[in-house]
Amino acid sequence: DQQVKQNSPSLSVQEGRISILNCDYTNSMFDYFLWYKKYPAEGPTFLISISSIKDKNEDGRFTVFLNKSAKHLSLHIVPSQPGDSAVYFCAASAVIGGNNRKLIWGLGTSLAVNP
Amino acid sequence: NAGVTQTPKFRVLKTGQSMTLLCAQDMNHEYMYWYRQDPGMGLRLIHYSVGEGTTAKGEVPDGYNVSRLKKQNFLLGLESAAPSQTSVYFCASRPGLAGPGGQYFGPGTRLTVL
């Protein structure tokens, strides 16, 4: 059973508009949430994170919103640029077993930003 | 500072052959991970290590072995490759337990088993 769900496999947005990528989770034990970006033939790269005690974190064009009651987070990219075209993974983090922190990954959303 | 590097980048094996994938990081990170990525499956954890000399199983460990003899290296071995192990393999590392747990990834190894 998937604990982290990205229900939209793909998203297409016009350049300059807002991209909104969504992520839902099921487990209340997660204390951090992270977004990664992945280009073809490259490894994922960290984009932005948010603590479970926050409801918003902003870094330049990227903002992550967390709604704990709904167990939902979203990544907003404003304005979207063609270079943002990539697969975006949502991941949830929790301390497990005392000396390990585990990341649970969503399946990813492929974003296409059209010029 | 090269970050996380993986060797080789590509490899084609025949069923039953063995090979070792090498991951190296120069950031003095304690934790290292091996993932595989398959279409529609996201990233699945194979094995991980919480420090030099330690290894532990992830969610899909069968058919793989790992070793962490040196802090900077994490090796993934396939003793008898099967077509089901055709995948892209990613190594990752992170410094420690504190913080959100963000991992630094290598560029990946594309493995095809015929």
mmCIF file of C-alpha atoms in Angstrom:
data_model
loop_
_atom_site.group_PDB
_atom_site.id
_atom_site.type_symbol
_atom_site.label_atom_id
_atom_site.label_comp_id
_atom_site.label_asym_id
_atom_site.label_seq_id
_atom_site.Cartn_x
_atom_site.Cartn_y
_atom_site.Cartn_z
ATOM 1 C CA ASP A 1 0.000 0.000 0.000
ATOM 2 C CA GLN A 2 1.484 3.304 -1.080
ATOM 3 C CA GLN A 3 2.072 5.664 1.818
ATOM 4 C CA VAL A 4 2.979 8.558 -0.479
ATOM 5 C CA LYS A 5 0.809 9.123 -3.521
ATOM 6 C CA GLN A 6 1.243 11.382 -6.484
ATOM 7 C CA ASN A 7 -2.008 10.843 -8.312
ATOM 8 C CA SER A 8 -1.138 12.779 -11.446
ATOM 9 C CA PRO A 9 1.438 10.938 -13.574
ATOM 10 C CA SER A 10 1.850 13.962 -15.815
ATOM 11 C CA LEU A 11 1.131 17.673 -16.027
ATOM 12 C CA SER A 12 1.449 20.129 -18.881
ATOM 13 C CA VAL A 13 1.711 23.882 -18.262
ATOM 14 C CA GLN A 14 2.348 26.944 -20.385
ATOM 15 C CA GLU A 15 5.550 28.878 -19.796
ATOM 16 C CA GLY A 16 5.029 31.712 -17.342
ATOM 17 C CA ARG A 17 2.005 30.118 -15.693
ATOM 18 C CA ILE A 18 1.838 28.353 -12.348
ATOM 19 C CA SER A 19 2.607 24.637 -12.012
ATOM 20 C CA ILE A 20 0.978 22.845 -9.097
ATOM 21 C CA LEU A 21 2.127 19.349 -8.237
ATOM 22 C CA ASN A 22 0.228 17.431 -5.593
ATOM 23 C CA CYS A 23 1.132 14.744 -3.104
ATOM 24 C CA ASP A 24 -0.920 12.866 -0.514
ATOM 25 C CA TYR A 25 0.328 10.752 2.361
ATOM 26 C CA THR A 26 -1.271 8.357 4.781
ATOM 27 C CA ASN A 27 1.075 8.123 7.760
ATOM 28 C CA SER A 28 1.095 10.745 10.520
ATOM 29 C CA MET A 29 4.603 9.723 11.634
ATOM 30 C CA PHE A 30 6.261 11.616 8.787
ATOM 31 C CA ASP A 31 8.003 14.705 10.141
ATOM 32 C CA TYR A 32 9.515 16.099 6.957
ATOM 33 C CA PHE A 33 8.432 16.192 3.341
ATOM 34 C CA LEU A 34 10.759 16.701 0.422
ATOM 35 C CA TRP A 35 10.497 17.390 -3.281
ATOM 36 C CA TYR A 36 13.052 16.128 -5.746
ATOM 37 C CA LYS A 37 13.478 16.936 -9.401
ATOM 38 C CA LYS A 38 14.802 14.444 -11.922
ATOM 39 C CA TYR A 39 15.965 15.013 -15.477
ATOM 40 C CA PRO A 40 16.342 12.070 -17.875
ATOM 41 C CA ALA A 41 19.599 10.148 -17.469
ATOM 42 C CA GLU A 42 20.410 11.957 -14.214
ATOM 43 C CA GLY A 43 19.908 11.224 -10.552
ATOM 44 C CA PRO A 44 17.205 13.015 -8.557
ATOM 45 C CA THR A 45 18.239 16.348 -7.067
ATOM 46 C CA PHE A 46 16.825 17.865 -3.917
ATOM 47 C CA LEU A 47 14.543 20.837 -4.521
ATOM 48 C CA ILE A 48 12.802 21.921 -1.337
ATOM 49 C CA SER A 49 11.575 20.485 1.936
ATOM 50 C CA ILE A 50 9.099 21.334 4.659
ATOM 51 C CA SER A 51 8.859 20.348 8.294
ATOM 52 C CA SER A 52 5.578 18.924 9.517
ATOM 53 C CA ILE A 53 5.309 21.812 11.979
ATOM 54 C CA LYS A 54 5.185 24.343 9.143
ATOM 55 C CA ASP A 55 2.499 24.957 6.581
ATOM 56 C CA LYS A 56 4.580 26.776 3.984
ATOM 57 C CA ASN A 57 8.167 26.970 2.803
ATOM 58 C CA GLU A 58 9.359 29.169 -0.012
ATOM 59 C CA ASP A 59 12.569 29.181 -2.034
ATOM 60 C CA GLY A 60 12.611 31.494 -5.021
ATOM 61 C CA ARG A 61 10.079 30.309 -7.575
ATOM 62 C CA PHE A 62 9.301 27.181 -5.559
ATOM 63 C CA THR A 63 6.834 27.033 -2.670
ATOM 64 C CA VAL A 64 5.648 23.971 -0.830
ATOM 65 C CA PHE A 65 2.389 24.018 1.101
ATOM 66 C CA LEU A 66 1.474 21.453 3.737
ATOM 67 C CA ASN A 67 -2.043 20.713 4.959
ATOM 68 C CA LYS A 68 -1.596 18.264 7.834
ATOM 69 C CA SER A 69 -5.270 17.767 8.508
ATOM 70 C CA ALA A 70 -5.789 16.680 4.910
ATOM 71 C CA LYS A 71 -2.419 14.861 4.754
ATOM 72 C CA HIS A 72 -1.715 16.744 1.565
ATOM 73 C CA LEU A 73 1.148 18.806 0.238
ATOM 74 C CA SER A 74 1.682 20.670 -2.970
ATOM 75 C CA LEU A 75 4.593 22.201 -4.832
ATOM 76 C CA HIS A 76 3.955 25.469 -6.641
ATOM 77 C CA ILE A 77 6.322 26.707 -9.329
ATOM 78 C CA VAL A 78 5.781 30.324 -10.336
ATOM 79 C CA PRO A 79 6.501 31.305 -13.041
ATOM 80 C CA SER A 80 7.083 27.995 -14.783
ATOM 81 C CA GLN A 81 10.006 27.821 -17.197
ATOM 82 C CA PRO A 82 10.832 25.261 -19.912
ATOM 83 C CA GLY A 83 13.872 24.201 -17.872
ATOM 84 C CA ASP A 84 11.489 23.066 -15.147
ATOM 85 C CA SER A 85 10.352 20.199 -17.381
ATOM 86 C CA ALA A 86 11.310 17.110 -15.408
ATOM 87 C CA VAL A 87 9.889 14.389 -13.198
ATOM 88 C CA TYR A 88 9.085 15.609 -9.692
ATOM 89 C CA PHE A 89 9.130 13.168 -6.797
ATOM 90 C CA CYS A 90 7.464 13.750 -3.478
ATOM 91 C CA ALA A 91 9.092 11.992 -0.510
ATOM 92 C CA ALA A 92 8.135 11.715 3.133
ATOM 93 C CA SER A 93 10.704 11.277 5.862
ATOM 94 C CA ALA A 94 10.472 9.590 9.247
ATOM 95 C CA VAL A 95 12.868 8.349 11.899
ATOM 96 C CA ILE A 96 12.654 4.563 12.082
ATOM 97 C CA GLY A 97 14.396 2.173 14.431
ATOM 98 C CA GLY A 98 16.304 4.766 16.422
ATOM 99 C CA ASN A 99 19.275 5.282 14.125
ATOM 100 C CA ASN A 100 17.810 5.584 10.678
ATOM 101 C CA ARG A 101 15.713 8.061 8.808
ATOM 102 C CA LYS A 102 13.703 6.533 5.993
ATOM 103 C CA LEU A 103 12.422 8.230 2.868
ATOM 104 C CA ILE A 104 9.158 6.984 1.371
ATOM 105 C CA TRP A 105 8.838 7.982 -2.276
ATOM 106 C CA GLY A 106 5.899 8.776 -4.487
ATOM 107 C CA LEU A 107 5.867 7.535 -8.079
ATOM 108 C CA GLY A 108 6.552 10.948 -9.536
ATOM 109 C CA THR A 109 4.786 13.482 -11.747
ATOM 110 C CA SER A 110 6.205 14.351 -15.137
ATOM 111 C CA LEU A 111 5.959 18.107 -15.714
ATOM 112 C CA ALA A 112 6.141 19.550 -19.207
ATOM 113 C CA VAL A 113 6.437 23.328 -19.491
ATOM 114 C CA ASN A 114 5.606 24.418 -23.005
ATOM 115 C CA PRO A 115 7.188 27.555 -24.509
ATOM 116 C CA ASN B 1 34.082 17.878 -4.836
ATOM 117 C CA ALA B 2 32.546 15.220 -7.080
ATOM 118 C CA GLY B 3 29.597 14.390 -4.790
ATOM 119 C CA VAL B 4 28.223 10.919 -5.467
ATOM 120 C CA THR B 5 29.677 8.992 -8.381
ATOM 121 C CA GLN B 6 28.650 5.638 -9.805
ATOM 122 C CA THR B 7 30.588 3.142 -11.886
ATOM 123 C CA PRO B 8 29.775 1.981 -14.522
ATOM 124 C CA LYS B 9 27.184 4.182 -16.231
ATOM 125 C CA PHE B 10 25.904 1.417 -18.489
ATOM 126 C CA ARG B 11 26.218 -2.343 -18.514
ATOM 127 C CA VAL B 12 24.695 -5.256 -20.404
ATOM 128 C CA LEU B 13 24.806 -8.681 -18.774
ATOM 129 C CA LYS B 14 23.682 -12.120 -19.755
ATOM 130 C CA THR B 15 21.436 -14.078 -17.412
ATOM 131 C CA GLY B 16 23.506 -15.753 -14.721
ATOM 132 C CA GLN B 17 26.465 -13.390 -14.944
ATOM 133 C CA SER B 18 27.634 -11.464 -11.932
ATOM 134 C CA MET B 19 28.729 -7.880 -11.504
ATOM 135 C CA THR B 20 29.419 -5.212 -8.925
ATOM 136 C CA LEU B 21 28.230 -1.626 -9.041
ATOM 137 C CA LEU B 22 30.423 0.874 -7.250
ATOM 138 C CA CYS B 23 29.204 3.983 -5.489
ATOM 139 C CA ALA B 24 31.618 6.528 -4.092
ATOM 140 C CA GLN B 25 30.961 9.750 -2.182
ATOM 141 C CA ASP B 26 33.468 12.379 -1.102
ATOM 142 C CA MET B 27 31.215 14.264 1.322
ATOM 143 C CA ASN B 28 32.038 12.153 4.408
ATOM 144 C CA HIS B 29 28.404 11.059 4.643
ATOM 145 C CA GLU B 30 27.429 8.384 7.144
ATOM 146 C CA TYR B 31 24.415 6.974 5.346
ATOM 147 C CA MET B 32 24.392 5.398 1.907
ATOM 148 C CA TYR B 33 21.614 3.826 -0.127
ATOM 149 C CA TRP B 34 21.012 1.758 -3.237
ATOM 150 C CA TYR B 35 17.750 2.214 -5.154
ATOM 151 C CA ARG B 36 16.340 0.852 -8.346
ATOM 152 C CA GLN B 37 13.963 2.762 -10.561
ATOM 153 C CA ASP B 38 11.582 1.004 -12.916
ATOM 154 C CA PRO B 39 8.857 2.530 -15.085
ATOM 155 C CA GLY B 40 5.741 3.201 -13.018
ATOM 156 C CA MET B 41 7.415 1.989 -9.811
ATOM 157 C CA GLY B 42 9.175 5.067 -8.525
ATOM 158 C CA LEU B 43 12.318 4.605 -6.441
ATOM 159 C CA ARG B 44 12.559 1.373 -4.473
ATOM 160 C CA LEU B 45 15.166 0.884 -1.760
ATOM 161 C CA ILE B 46 17.342 -2.217 -2.197
ATOM 162 C CA HIS B 47 19.845 -1.966 0.663
ATOM 163 C CA TYR B 48 21.245 0.771 2.819
ATOM 164 C CA SER B 49 24.069 1.432 5.261
ATOM 165 C CA VAL B 50 24.088 3.598 8.379
ATOM 166 C CA GLY B 51 27.865 3.622 8.662
ATOM 167 C CA GLU B 52 31.107 1.929 7.698
ATOM 168 C CA GLY B 53 30.887 -1.826 8.160
ATOM 169 C CA THR B 54 27.077 -1.882 8.421
ATOM 170 C CA THR B 55 24.415 -2.869 5.911
ATOM 171 C CA ALA B 56 20.675 -3.445 6.082
ATOM 172 C CA LYS B 57 17.911 -4.632 3.779
ATOM 173 C CA GLY B 58 15.505 -2.297 2.106
ATOM 174 C CA GLU B 59 12.204 -3.168 0.503
ATOM 175 C CA VAL B 60 13.530 -5.165 -2.491
ATOM 176 C CA PRO B 61 16.803 -6.841 -1.349
ATOM 177 C CA ASP B 62 16.437 -10.265 -2.978
ATOM 178 C CA GLY B 63 19.097 -11.080 -5.540
ATOM 179 C CA TYR B 64 21.451 -8.343 -4.330
ATOM 180 C CA ASN B 65 24.250 -8.101 -1.804
ATOM 181 C CA VAL B 66 26.078 -5.041 -0.541
ATOM 182 C CA SER B 67 29.238 -4.141 1.314
ATOM 183 C CA ARG B 68 30.485 -0.975 3.022
ATOM 184 C CA LEU B 69 34.112 -1.697 3.866
ATOM 185 C CA LYS B 70 35.086 1.956 3.582
ATOM 186 C CA LYS B 71 32.951 4.916 4.601
ATOM 187 C CA GLN B 72 33.149 6.505 1.175
ATOM 188 C CA ASN B 73 32.224 3.399 -0.846
ATOM 189 C CA PHE B 74 29.058 1.324 -1.072
ATOM 190 C CA LEU B 75 29.100 -1.682 -3.404
ATOM 191 C CA LEU B 76 26.068 -3.419 -4.850
ATOM 192 C CA GLY B 77 26.564 -6.959 -6.118
ATOM 193 C CA LEU B 78 24.472 -9.139 -8.358
ATOM 194 C CA GLU B 79 25.628 -12.731 -7.966
ATOM 195 C CA SER B 80 23.499 -14.242 -10.728
ATOM 196 C CA ALA B 81 21.782 -11.621 -12.833
ATOM 197 C CA ALA B 82 18.196 -12.126 -13.982
ATOM 198 C CA PRO B 83 16.171 -10.201 -16.598
ATOM 199 C CA SER B 84 13.978 -8.895 -13.740
ATOM 200 C CA GLN B 85 17.023 -6.950 -12.540
ATOM 201 C CA THR B 86 17.048 -4.844 -15.679
ATOM 202 C CA SER B 87 16.665 -1.371 -14.232
ATOM 203 C CA VAL B 88 18.313 1.941 -13.517
ATOM 204 C CA TYR B 89 20.229 1.833 -10.249
ATOM 205 C CA PHE B 90 20.812 4.917 -8.142
ATOM 206 C CA CYS B 91 23.138 5.338 -5.229
ATOM 207 C CA ALA B 92 22.514 8.065 -2.651
ATOM 208 C CA SER B 93 24.087 9.348 0.522
ATOM 209 C CA ARG B 94 23.289 11.743 3.352
ATOM 210 C CA PRO B 95 25.280 13.141 6.240
ATOM 211 C CA GLY B 96 23.431 11.953 9.338
ATOM 212 C CA LEU B 97 20.191 11.628 11.228
ATOM 213 C CA ALA B 98 19.549 15.318 11.805
ATOM 214 C CA GLY B 99 17.456 17.347 9.411
ATOM 215 C CA PRO B 100 14.823 16.340 6.892
ATOM 216 C CA GLY B 101 16.740 13.389 5.544
ATOM 217 C CA GLY B 102 17.514 14.725 2.113
ATOM 218 C CA GLN B 103 19.716 12.420 0.087
ATOM 219 C CA TYR B 104 22.294 13.224 -2.550
ATOM 220 C CA PHE B 105 22.052 11.015 -5.614
ATOM 221 C CA GLY B 106 24.531 9.734 -8.123
ATOM 222 C CA PRO B 107 23.839 9.849 -11.874
ATOM 223 C CA GLY B 108 22.655 6.251 -12.084
ATOM 224 C CA THR B 109 23.726 2.990 -13.717
ATOM 225 C CA ARG B 110 21.575 1.600 -16.505
ATOM 226 C CA LEU B 111 21.722 -2.196 -16.372
ATOM 227 C CA THR B 112 20.239 -4.524 -18.955
ATOM 228 C CA VAL B 113 20.110 -8.254 -18.331
ATOM 229 C CA LEU B 114 19.480 -10.341 -21.431
#
